[in-house]
Amino acid sequence: MSSEQIDALLSYVTEYGMKVVLALLIFVAGKWIAGLVRKAVRRAMERSKVDATLVGFLSNIVFYLLMVAVVIAAVSQLGIQTTSFVAVLGAAGLAVGLALQGSLSNFASGVLIILFRPFKVGDFVEAGGVAGTIDEIGILATQMHTPDNKGMTVPNSQIMGGQIVNFNAFDTRRCDMSFGIGYQDDIDRAKAVLAEMVAADERCLKEPAPVIVVGGLGESSVDILCRPWVKASDYWGLYWDMQERVKKRFDAEGISIPFPQRDVHLYRAAE
């Protein structure tokens, strides 16, 4: 190998060796800075009491976006044209986005659920056409279980695309009950019995005051509405107890609970 070739090789190694070293320095320093930014974003969101699921997810998204910029900067230092590289990434991103548009819709809905918090883990809700207790709020889907303990995975877009009813949104609920009595029975006595039973039950709150009124005149009964306020956790316990206790108390008081009846008249056809 001639001296000219050796000089050319040394010049090539020196030139591109420096580029490689600079590219590595850019990558290492960029990764370190991206890590610092991720930690800063995480701390800022934690101080703002953002949901833990969203904290981890968004901080990682920020980190990887910065790393993409770092890699592009390092590659450009090697003399590689990054314009075509960015164009390829954009085209690939568009193709992936079109292929995963359903998943992206679920992802966007998941972010909205975590941001606006229409419910939290442990709440009983009606959402996405189903009802159940929330077990986990994921980025793409929400895990729930039904009262009879069946697990459900509901896409987040299905939840955000419809009405959400959160039965645990408030500490108290109004327990709506209706009891029918016969038209021949004493309405005032029936209302007094219900008021006495509500007042004697510690689960019924004094404020707001319970409502006990005639709610309608049915085909075979006078319907009396009984609407006490209770703690949300006591709702079903009180509701089920009252159904049995009211039946027994009405029987003891001689108040009838009618059921639909139909009179059938038979006519003998003339022979």
Short mmCIF file of N, CA and C in Angstrom, two decimals, residues 93-240:
data_model
loop_
_atom_site.label_atom_id
_atom_site.label_comp_id
_atom_site.label_asym_id
_atom_site.label_seq_id
_atom_site.Cartn_x
_atom_site.Cartn_y
_atom_site.Cartn_z
N GLY A 93 -46.07 5.73 9.37
CA GLY A 93 -46.99 6.14 10.42
C GLY A 93 -48.41 6.27 9.90
N LEU A 94 -48.55 6.81 8.68
CA LEU A 94 -49.89 6.94 8.08
C LEU A 94 -50.50 5.57 7.81
N ALA A 95 -49.68 4.65 7.28
CA ALA A 95 -50.19 3.31 6.99
C ALA A 95 -50.63 2.60 8.27
N VAL A 96 -49.79 2.73 9.30
CA VAL A 96 -50.14 2.09 10.58
C VAL A 96 -51.38 2.73 11.17
N GLY A 97 -51.49 4.07 11.04
CA GLY A 97 -52.66 4.76 11.56
C GLY A 97 -53.94 4.32 10.89
N LEU A 98 -53.90 4.14 9.55
CA LEU A 98 -55.08 3.68 8.83
C LEU A 98 -55.44 2.24 9.22
N ALA A 99 -54.40 1.42 9.41
CA ALA A 99 -54.66 0.03 9.77
C ALA A 99 -55.19 -0.11 11.18
N LEU A 100 -54.79 0.83 12.04
CA LEU A 100 -55.17 0.73 13.45
C LEU A 100 -56.11 1.86 13.87
N GLN A 101 -56.94 2.33 12.95
CA GLN A 101 -57.78 3.47 13.29
C GLN A 101 -58.75 3.15 14.42
N GLY A 102 -59.23 1.88 14.49
CA GLY A 102 -60.08 1.48 15.60
C GLY A 102 -59.34 1.54 16.92
N SER A 103 -58.10 1.05 16.92
CA SER A 103 -57.29 1.08 18.14
C SER A 103 -56.94 2.51 18.53
N LEU A 104 -56.68 3.36 17.52
CA LEU A 104 -56.38 4.76 17.83
C LEU A 104 -57.59 5.45 18.43
N SER A 105 -58.79 5.10 17.95
CA SER A 105 -60.01 5.66 18.54
C SER A 105 -60.15 5.22 19.99
N ASN A 106 -59.86 3.94 20.25
CA ASN A 106 -59.89 3.45 21.64
C ASN A 106 -58.84 4.15 22.49
N PHE A 107 -57.67 4.38 21.91
CA PHE A 107 -56.60 5.06 22.63
C PHE A 107 -57.01 6.49 23.01
N ALA A 108 -57.56 7.22 22.02
CA ALA A 108 -57.98 8.60 22.30
C ALA A 108 -59.08 8.62 23.36
N SER A 109 -60.00 7.66 23.27
CA SER A 109 -61.07 7.59 24.27
C SER A 109 -60.52 7.25 25.64
N GLY A 110 -59.50 6.38 25.68
CA GLY A 110 -58.88 6.05 26.96
C GLY A 110 -58.23 7.25 27.61
N VAL A 111 -57.56 8.06 26.80
CA VAL A 111 -56.95 9.29 27.34
C VAL A 111 -58.03 10.23 27.89
N LEU A 112 -59.15 10.35 27.18
CA LEU A 112 -60.25 11.21 27.64
C LEU A 112 -60.85 10.68 28.95
N ILE A 113 -60.99 9.36 29.05
CA ILE A 113 -61.53 8.78 30.28
C ILE A 113 -60.62 9.10 31.46
N ILE A 114 -59.31 8.95 31.24
CA ILE A 114 -58.36 9.21 32.33
C ILE A 114 -58.30 10.68 32.67
N LEU A 115 -58.42 11.55 31.66
CA LEU A 115 -58.36 13.00 31.91
C LEU A 115 -59.61 13.51 32.62
N PHE A 116 -60.79 13.14 32.11
CA PHE A 116 -62.04 13.70 32.64
C PHE A 116 -62.63 12.87 33.78
N ARG A 117 -62.18 11.62 33.95
CA ARG A 117 -62.55 10.78 35.08
C ARG A 117 -64.06 10.72 35.32
N PRO A 118 -64.84 10.24 34.34
CA PRO A 118 -66.28 10.07 34.59
C PRO A 118 -66.56 8.96 35.59
N PHE A 119 -65.57 8.11 35.83
CA PHE A 119 -65.68 7.06 36.84
C PHE A 119 -64.28 6.66 37.27
N LYS A 120 -64.20 5.89 38.34
CA LYS A 120 -62.91 5.40 38.84
C LYS A 120 -63.04 3.92 39.16
N VAL A 121 -61.91 3.30 39.45
CA VAL A 121 -61.92 1.88 39.79
C VAL A 121 -62.78 1.67 41.04
N GLY A 122 -63.67 0.68 40.97
CA GLY A 122 -64.57 0.39 42.09
C GLY A 122 -65.96 0.94 41.91
N ASP A 123 -66.17 1.86 40.95
CA ASP A 123 -67.50 2.43 40.71
C ASP A 123 -68.36 1.43 39.92
N PHE A 124 -69.66 1.45 40.23
CA PHE A 124 -70.62 0.67 39.45
C PHE A 124 -71.25 1.60 38.41
N VAL A 125 -71.12 1.25 37.14
CA VAL A 125 -71.55 2.15 36.08
C VAL A 125 -72.35 1.39 35.02
N GLU A 126 -73.13 2.16 34.26
CA GLU A 126 -73.71 1.71 33.01
C GLU A 126 -73.00 2.48 31.91
N ALA A 127 -72.27 1.78 31.06
CA ALA A 127 -71.50 2.45 30.01
C ALA A 127 -71.22 1.46 28.89
N GLY A 128 -71.24 1.95 27.68
CA GLY A 128 -70.95 1.09 26.55
C GLY A 128 -71.98 0.00 26.34
N GLY A 129 -73.19 0.22 26.83
CA GLY A 129 -74.25 -0.77 26.66
C GLY A 129 -74.23 -1.89 27.68
N VAL A 130 -73.36 -1.81 28.69
CA VAL A 130 -73.28 -2.85 29.72
C VAL A 130 -73.24 -2.18 31.09
N ALA A 131 -73.46 -2.97 32.13
CA ALA A 131 -73.41 -2.46 33.50
C ALA A 131 -72.48 -3.35 34.31
N GLY A 132 -71.64 -2.73 35.14
CA GLY A 132 -70.73 -3.51 35.96
C GLY A 132 -69.85 -2.62 36.80
N THR A 133 -69.02 -3.26 37.61
CA THR A 133 -68.08 -2.56 38.48
C THR A 133 -66.73 -2.44 37.78
N ILE A 134 -66.14 -1.25 37.81
CA ILE A 134 -64.88 -1.00 37.12
C ILE A 134 -63.73 -1.68 37.87
N ASP A 135 -62.96 -2.50 37.15
CA ASP A 135 -61.79 -3.17 37.72
C ASP A 135 -60.49 -2.47 37.31
N GLU A 136 -60.42 -2.06 36.05
CA GLU A 136 -59.18 -1.44 35.55
C GLU A 136 -59.52 -0.55 34.36
N ILE A 137 -58.91 0.62 34.33
CA ILE A 137 -59.09 1.55 33.21
C ILE A 137 -57.82 1.51 32.38
N GLY A 138 -57.88 0.87 31.22
CA GLY A 138 -56.73 0.75 30.35
C GLY A 138 -56.72 1.81 29.27
N ILE A 139 -55.64 1.85 28.51
CA ILE A 139 -55.52 2.82 27.44
C ILE A 139 -56.44 2.47 26.27
N LEU A 140 -56.62 1.17 26.00
CA LEU A 140 -57.46 0.76 24.88
C LEU A 140 -58.82 0.22 25.31
N ALA A 141 -58.91 -0.37 26.48
CA ALA A 141 -60.17 -0.97 26.93
C ALA A 141 -60.28 -0.87 28.44
N THR A 142 -61.50 -0.99 28.93
CA THR A 142 -61.79 -0.93 30.37
C THR A 142 -62.28 -2.30 30.82
N GLN A 143 -61.71 -2.77 31.92
CA GLN A 143 -62.10 -4.07 32.48
C GLN A 143 -63.19 -3.85 33.52
N MET A 144 -64.26 -4.66 33.43
CA MET A 144 -65.39 -4.57 34.35
C MET A 144 -65.82 -5.98 34.76
N HIS A 145 -66.60 -6.06 35.83
CA HIS A 145 -67.26 -7.33 36.15
C HIS A 145 -68.71 -7.05 36.55
N THR A 146 -69.59 -7.96 36.17
CA THR A 146 -71.01 -7.81 36.41
C THR A 146 -71.36 -8.22 37.84
N PRO A 147 -72.56 -7.89 38.32
CA PRO A 147 -72.95 -8.29 39.67
C PRO A 147 -72.90 -9.81 39.88
N ASP A 148 -73.09 -10.60 38.81
CA ASP A 148 -72.98 -12.06 38.97
C ASP A 148 -71.57 -12.55 38.63
N ASN A 149 -70.60 -11.61 38.64
CA ASN A 149 -69.16 -11.92 38.57
C ASN A 149 -68.72 -12.48 37.22
N LYS A 150 -69.23 -11.88 36.14
CA LYS A 150 -68.72 -12.18 34.81
C LYS A 150 -67.81 -11.03 34.38
N GLY A 151 -66.61 -11.38 33.92
CA GLY A 151 -65.67 -10.36 33.48
C GLY A 151 -66.01 -9.83 32.11
N MET A 152 -65.79 -8.53 31.91
CA MET A 152 -66.07 -7.91 30.61
C MET A 152 -64.92 -6.98 30.24
N THR A 153 -64.57 -6.99 28.97
CA THR A 153 -63.60 -6.04 28.42
C THR A 153 -64.33 -5.16 27.42
N VAL A 154 -64.46 -3.89 27.75
CA VAL A 154 -65.26 -2.97 26.93
C VAL A 154 -64.33 -1.97 26.25
N PRO A 155 -64.34 -1.86 24.90
CA PRO A 155 -63.50 -0.87 24.22
C PRO A 155 -63.83 0.54 24.70
N ASN A 156 -62.79 1.33 24.87
CA ASN A 156 -62.99 2.69 25.40
C ASN A 156 -63.82 3.56 24.47
N SER A 157 -63.68 3.36 23.15
CA SER A 157 -64.48 4.17 22.22
C SER A 157 -65.96 3.87 22.38
N GLN A 158 -66.29 2.63 22.72
CA GLN A 158 -67.69 2.27 22.94
C GLN A 158 -68.23 2.95 24.19
N ILE A 159 -67.38 3.11 25.19
CA ILE A 159 -67.80 3.78 26.43
C ILE A 159 -68.00 5.27 26.19
N MET A 160 -67.03 5.92 25.56
CA MET A 160 -67.09 7.37 25.36
C MET A 160 -68.10 7.75 24.28
N GLY A 161 -68.51 6.78 23.46
CA GLY A 161 -69.45 7.08 22.38
C GLY A 161 -70.90 7.08 22.83
N GLY A 162 -71.17 6.78 24.09
CA GLY A 162 -72.54 6.73 24.58
C GLY A 162 -72.68 7.37 25.94
N GLN A 163 -73.82 7.13 26.55
CA GLN A 163 -74.12 7.70 27.86
C GLN A 163 -73.41 6.90 28.96
N ILE A 164 -72.86 7.62 29.94
CA ILE A 164 -72.22 6.98 31.08
C ILE A 164 -73.02 7.32 32.33
N VAL A 165 -73.51 6.31 33.02
CA VAL A 165 -74.24 6.49 34.27
C VAL A 165 -73.38 5.92 35.40
N ASN A 166 -72.95 6.79 36.29
CA ASN A 166 -72.12 6.37 37.42
C ASN A 166 -72.98 6.36 38.68
N PHE A 167 -73.26 5.16 39.20
CA PHE A 167 -74.11 5.04 40.36
C PHE A 167 -73.39 5.40 41.66
N ASN A 168 -72.08 5.55 41.59
CA ASN A 168 -71.30 5.91 42.78
C ASN A 168 -70.72 7.32 42.68
N ALA A 169 -71.29 8.13 41.81
CA ALA A 169 -70.77 9.49 41.62
C ALA A 169 -70.95 10.33 42.88
N PHE A 170 -72.00 10.05 43.66
CA PHE A 170 -72.28 10.82 44.87
C PHE A 170 -72.41 9.86 46.06
N ASP A 171 -72.27 10.41 47.24
CA ASP A 171 -72.31 9.59 48.45
C ASP A 171 -73.71 9.11 48.78
N THR A 172 -74.73 9.84 48.34
CA THR A 172 -76.11 9.48 48.68
C THR A 172 -76.93 9.25 47.41
N ARG A 173 -77.98 8.44 47.56
CA ARG A 173 -78.90 8.18 46.46
C ARG A 173 -80.33 8.15 46.99
N ARG A 174 -81.28 8.44 46.14
CA ARG A 174 -82.68 8.32 46.49
C ARG A 174 -83.16 6.92 46.13
N CYS A 175 -83.72 6.23 47.10
CA CYS A 175 -84.20 4.86 46.89
C CYS A 175 -85.67 4.91 46.47
N ASP A 176 -85.93 4.72 45.19
CA ASP A 176 -87.28 4.84 44.65
C ASP A 176 -88.02 3.51 44.76
N MET A 177 -89.13 3.51 45.50
CA MET A 177 -89.95 2.31 45.66
C MET A 177 -91.41 2.68 45.45
N SER A 178 -92.19 1.72 44.99
CA SER A 178 -93.61 1.93 44.77
C SER A 178 -94.37 0.73 45.33
N PHE A 179 -95.40 1.02 46.13
CA PHE A 179 -96.21 -0.04 46.73
C PHE A 179 -97.68 0.23 46.39
N GLY A 180 -98.34 -0.82 45.88
CA GLY A 180 -99.74 -0.68 45.51
C GLY A 180 -100.66 -1.18 46.61
N ILE A 181 -101.74 -0.44 46.86
CA ILE A 181 -102.76 -0.87 47.82
C ILE A 181 -104.11 -0.89 47.11
N GLY A 182 -105.07 -1.59 47.71
CA GLY A 182 -106.39 -1.68 47.10
C GLY A 182 -107.15 -0.36 47.18
N TYR A 183 -108.10 -0.19 46.26
CA TYR A 183 -108.89 1.03 46.25
C TYR A 183 -109.76 1.16 47.50
N GLN A 184 -110.06 0.04 48.14
CA GLN A 184 -110.88 0.09 49.34
C GLN A 184 -110.06 0.34 50.61
N ASP A 185 -108.72 0.35 50.50
CA ASP A 185 -107.86 0.53 51.67
C ASP A 185 -107.70 2.00 52.02
N ASP A 186 -107.28 2.26 53.27
CA ASP A 186 -107.08 3.62 53.79
C ASP A 186 -105.72 4.15 53.32
N ILE A 187 -105.76 5.14 52.44
CA ILE A 187 -104.52 5.69 51.89
C ILE A 187 -103.68 6.34 52.99
N ASP A 188 -104.32 7.13 53.86
CA ASP A 188 -103.58 7.83 54.92
C ASP A 188 -102.90 6.83 55.85
N ARG A 189 -103.57 5.73 56.15
CA ARG A 189 -102.98 4.73 57.03
C ARG A 189 -101.77 4.08 56.36
N ALA A 190 -101.90 3.76 55.10
CA ALA A 190 -100.79 3.15 54.37
C ALA A 190 -99.58 4.10 54.33
N LYS A 191 -99.82 5.39 54.09
CA LYS A 191 -98.73 6.36 54.07
C LYS A 191 -98.10 6.49 55.44
N ALA A 192 -98.93 6.46 56.50
CA ALA A 192 -98.40 6.57 57.86
C ALA A 192 -97.53 5.36 58.21
N VAL A 193 -97.94 4.18 57.77
CA VAL A 193 -97.15 2.97 58.03
C VAL A 193 -95.79 3.06 57.33
N LEU A 194 -95.78 3.50 56.08
CA LEU A 194 -94.53 3.63 55.35
C LEU A 194 -93.63 4.68 56.00
N ALA A 195 -94.21 5.81 56.43
CA ALA A 195 -93.42 6.86 57.09
C ALA A 195 -92.81 6.34 58.39
N GLU A 196 -93.57 5.54 59.12
CA GLU A 196 -93.07 4.97 60.37
C GLU A 196 -91.92 4.02 60.11
N MET A 197 -92.05 3.18 59.10
CA MET A 197 -90.99 2.22 58.77
C MET A 197 -89.72 2.93 58.30
N VAL A 198 -89.88 3.97 57.51
CA VAL A 198 -88.71 4.73 57.04
C VAL A 198 -88.01 5.42 58.21
N ALA A 199 -88.79 6.02 59.10
CA ALA A 199 -88.21 6.73 60.24
C ALA A 199 -87.48 5.78 61.18
N ALA A 200 -87.94 4.52 61.27
CA ALA A 200 -87.33 3.56 62.19
C ALA A 200 -86.07 2.92 61.62
N ASP A 201 -85.85 3.06 60.33
CA ASP A 201 -84.68 2.43 59.71
C ASP A 201 -83.51 3.42 59.72
N GLU A 202 -82.41 3.05 60.37
CA GLU A 202 -81.27 3.95 60.51
C GLU A 202 -80.58 4.24 59.18
N ARG A 203 -80.81 3.40 58.20
CA ARG A 203 -80.17 3.63 56.89
C ARG A 203 -80.81 4.78 56.13
N CYS A 204 -82.05 5.13 56.48
CA CYS A 204 -82.74 6.23 55.82
C CYS A 204 -82.30 7.56 56.43
N LEU A 205 -81.88 8.48 55.59
CA LEU A 205 -81.38 9.77 56.06
C LEU A 205 -82.54 10.70 56.40
N LYS A 206 -82.29 11.55 57.39
CA LYS A 206 -83.32 12.54 57.78
C LYS A 206 -83.38 13.68 56.76
N GLU A 207 -82.22 14.02 56.22
CA GLU A 207 -82.15 15.07 55.20
C GLU A 207 -81.39 14.55 54.00
N PRO A 208 -81.91 14.73 52.81
CA PRO A 208 -83.23 15.29 52.48
C PRO A 208 -84.37 14.41 53.02
N ALA A 209 -85.49 15.05 53.29
CA ALA A 209 -86.62 14.34 53.87
C ALA A 209 -87.20 13.35 52.86
N PRO A 210 -87.64 12.19 53.34
CA PRO A 210 -88.25 11.21 52.43
C PRO A 210 -89.56 11.72 51.85
N VAL A 211 -89.87 11.25 50.68
CA VAL A 211 -91.12 11.61 50.00
C VAL A 211 -92.02 10.39 49.98
N ILE A 212 -93.24 10.54 50.52
CA ILE A 212 -94.23 9.45 50.51
C ILE A 212 -95.53 10.05 50.02
N VAL A 213 -95.89 9.74 48.79
CA VAL A 213 -97.07 10.36 48.15
C VAL A 213 -97.77 9.33 47.28
N VAL A 214 -99.01 9.64 46.92
CA VAL A 214 -99.72 8.82 45.94
C VAL A 214 -99.16 9.15 44.56
N GLY A 215 -98.60 8.15 43.92
CA GLY A 215 -97.95 8.40 42.63
C GLY A 215 -98.82 8.15 41.43
N GLY A 216 -99.94 7.43 41.62
CA GLY A 216 -100.80 7.18 40.48
C GLY A 216 -101.94 6.25 40.85
N LEU A 217 -102.95 6.27 40.02
CA LEU A 217 -104.11 5.40 40.19
C LEU A 217 -104.06 4.36 39.08
N GLY A 218 -103.64 3.15 39.45
CA GLY A 218 -103.49 2.11 38.46
C GLY A 218 -104.79 1.40 38.15
N GLU A 219 -104.73 0.41 37.28
CA GLU A 219 -105.91 -0.32 36.88
C GLU A 219 -106.50 -1.11 38.04
N SER A 220 -105.63 -1.59 38.95
CA SER A 220 -106.13 -2.42 40.05
C SER A 220 -105.58 -1.98 41.40
N SER A 221 -104.83 -0.86 41.45
CA SER A 221 -104.24 -0.46 42.72
C SER A 221 -104.02 1.05 42.77
N VAL A 222 -103.94 1.55 44.02
CA VAL A 222 -103.48 2.92 44.25
C VAL A 222 -101.99 2.82 44.55
N ASP A 223 -101.17 3.44 43.72
CA ASP A 223 -99.72 3.29 43.83
C ASP A 223 -99.14 4.40 44.70
N ILE A 224 -98.50 4.00 45.79
CA ILE A 224 -97.90 4.95 46.72
C ILE A 224 -96.39 4.92 46.53
N LEU A 225 -95.82 6.09 46.26
CA LEU A 225 -94.37 6.21 46.08
C LEU A 225 -93.71 6.44 47.44
N CYS A 226 -92.65 5.69 47.69
CA CYS A 226 -91.86 5.85 48.92
C CYS A 226 -90.43 6.09 48.50
N ARG A 227 -89.89 7.29 48.78
CA ARG A 227 -88.58 7.67 48.27
C ARG A 227 -87.70 8.27 49.37
N PRO A 228 -87.11 7.42 50.20
CA PRO A 228 -86.14 7.93 51.19
C PRO A 228 -84.76 8.07 50.56
N TRP A 229 -83.92 8.89 51.19
CA TRP A 229 -82.53 9.05 50.77
C TRP A 229 -81.64 8.19 51.66
N VAL A 230 -80.64 7.54 51.03
CA VAL A 230 -79.75 6.64 51.76
C VAL A 230 -78.32 6.86 51.27
N LYS A 231 -77.38 6.32 52.01
CA LYS A 231 -76.01 6.26 51.51
C LYS A 231 -75.98 5.32 50.30
N ALA A 232 -75.12 5.64 49.34
CA ALA A 232 -75.07 4.83 48.12
C ALA A 232 -74.82 3.36 48.42
N SER A 233 -74.01 3.08 49.43
CA SER A 233 -73.69 1.69 49.77
C SER A 233 -74.87 0.95 50.38
N ASP A 234 -75.88 1.67 50.89
CA ASP A 234 -77.04 1.05 51.53
C ASP A 234 -78.23 0.89 50.59
N TYR A 235 -78.10 1.35 49.35
CA TYR A 235 -79.25 1.42 48.45
C TYR A 235 -79.95 0.07 48.30
N TRP A 236 -79.24 -0.93 47.81
CA TRP A 236 -79.90 -2.20 47.51
C TRP A 236 -80.30 -2.94 48.77
N GLY A 237 -79.52 -2.82 49.84
CA GLY A 237 -79.90 -3.46 51.08
C GLY A 237 -81.24 -2.96 51.59
N LEU A 238 -81.43 -1.63 51.58
CA LEU A 238 -82.70 -1.07 52.02
C LEU A 238 -83.83 -1.45 51.06
N TYR A 239 -83.55 -1.37 49.77
CA TYR A 239 -84.59 -1.66 48.78
C TYR A 239 -85.14 -3.07 48.96
N TRP A 240 -84.26 -4.05 49.05
CA TRP A 240 -84.71 -5.44 49.18
C TRP A 240 -85.39 -5.67 50.53
#
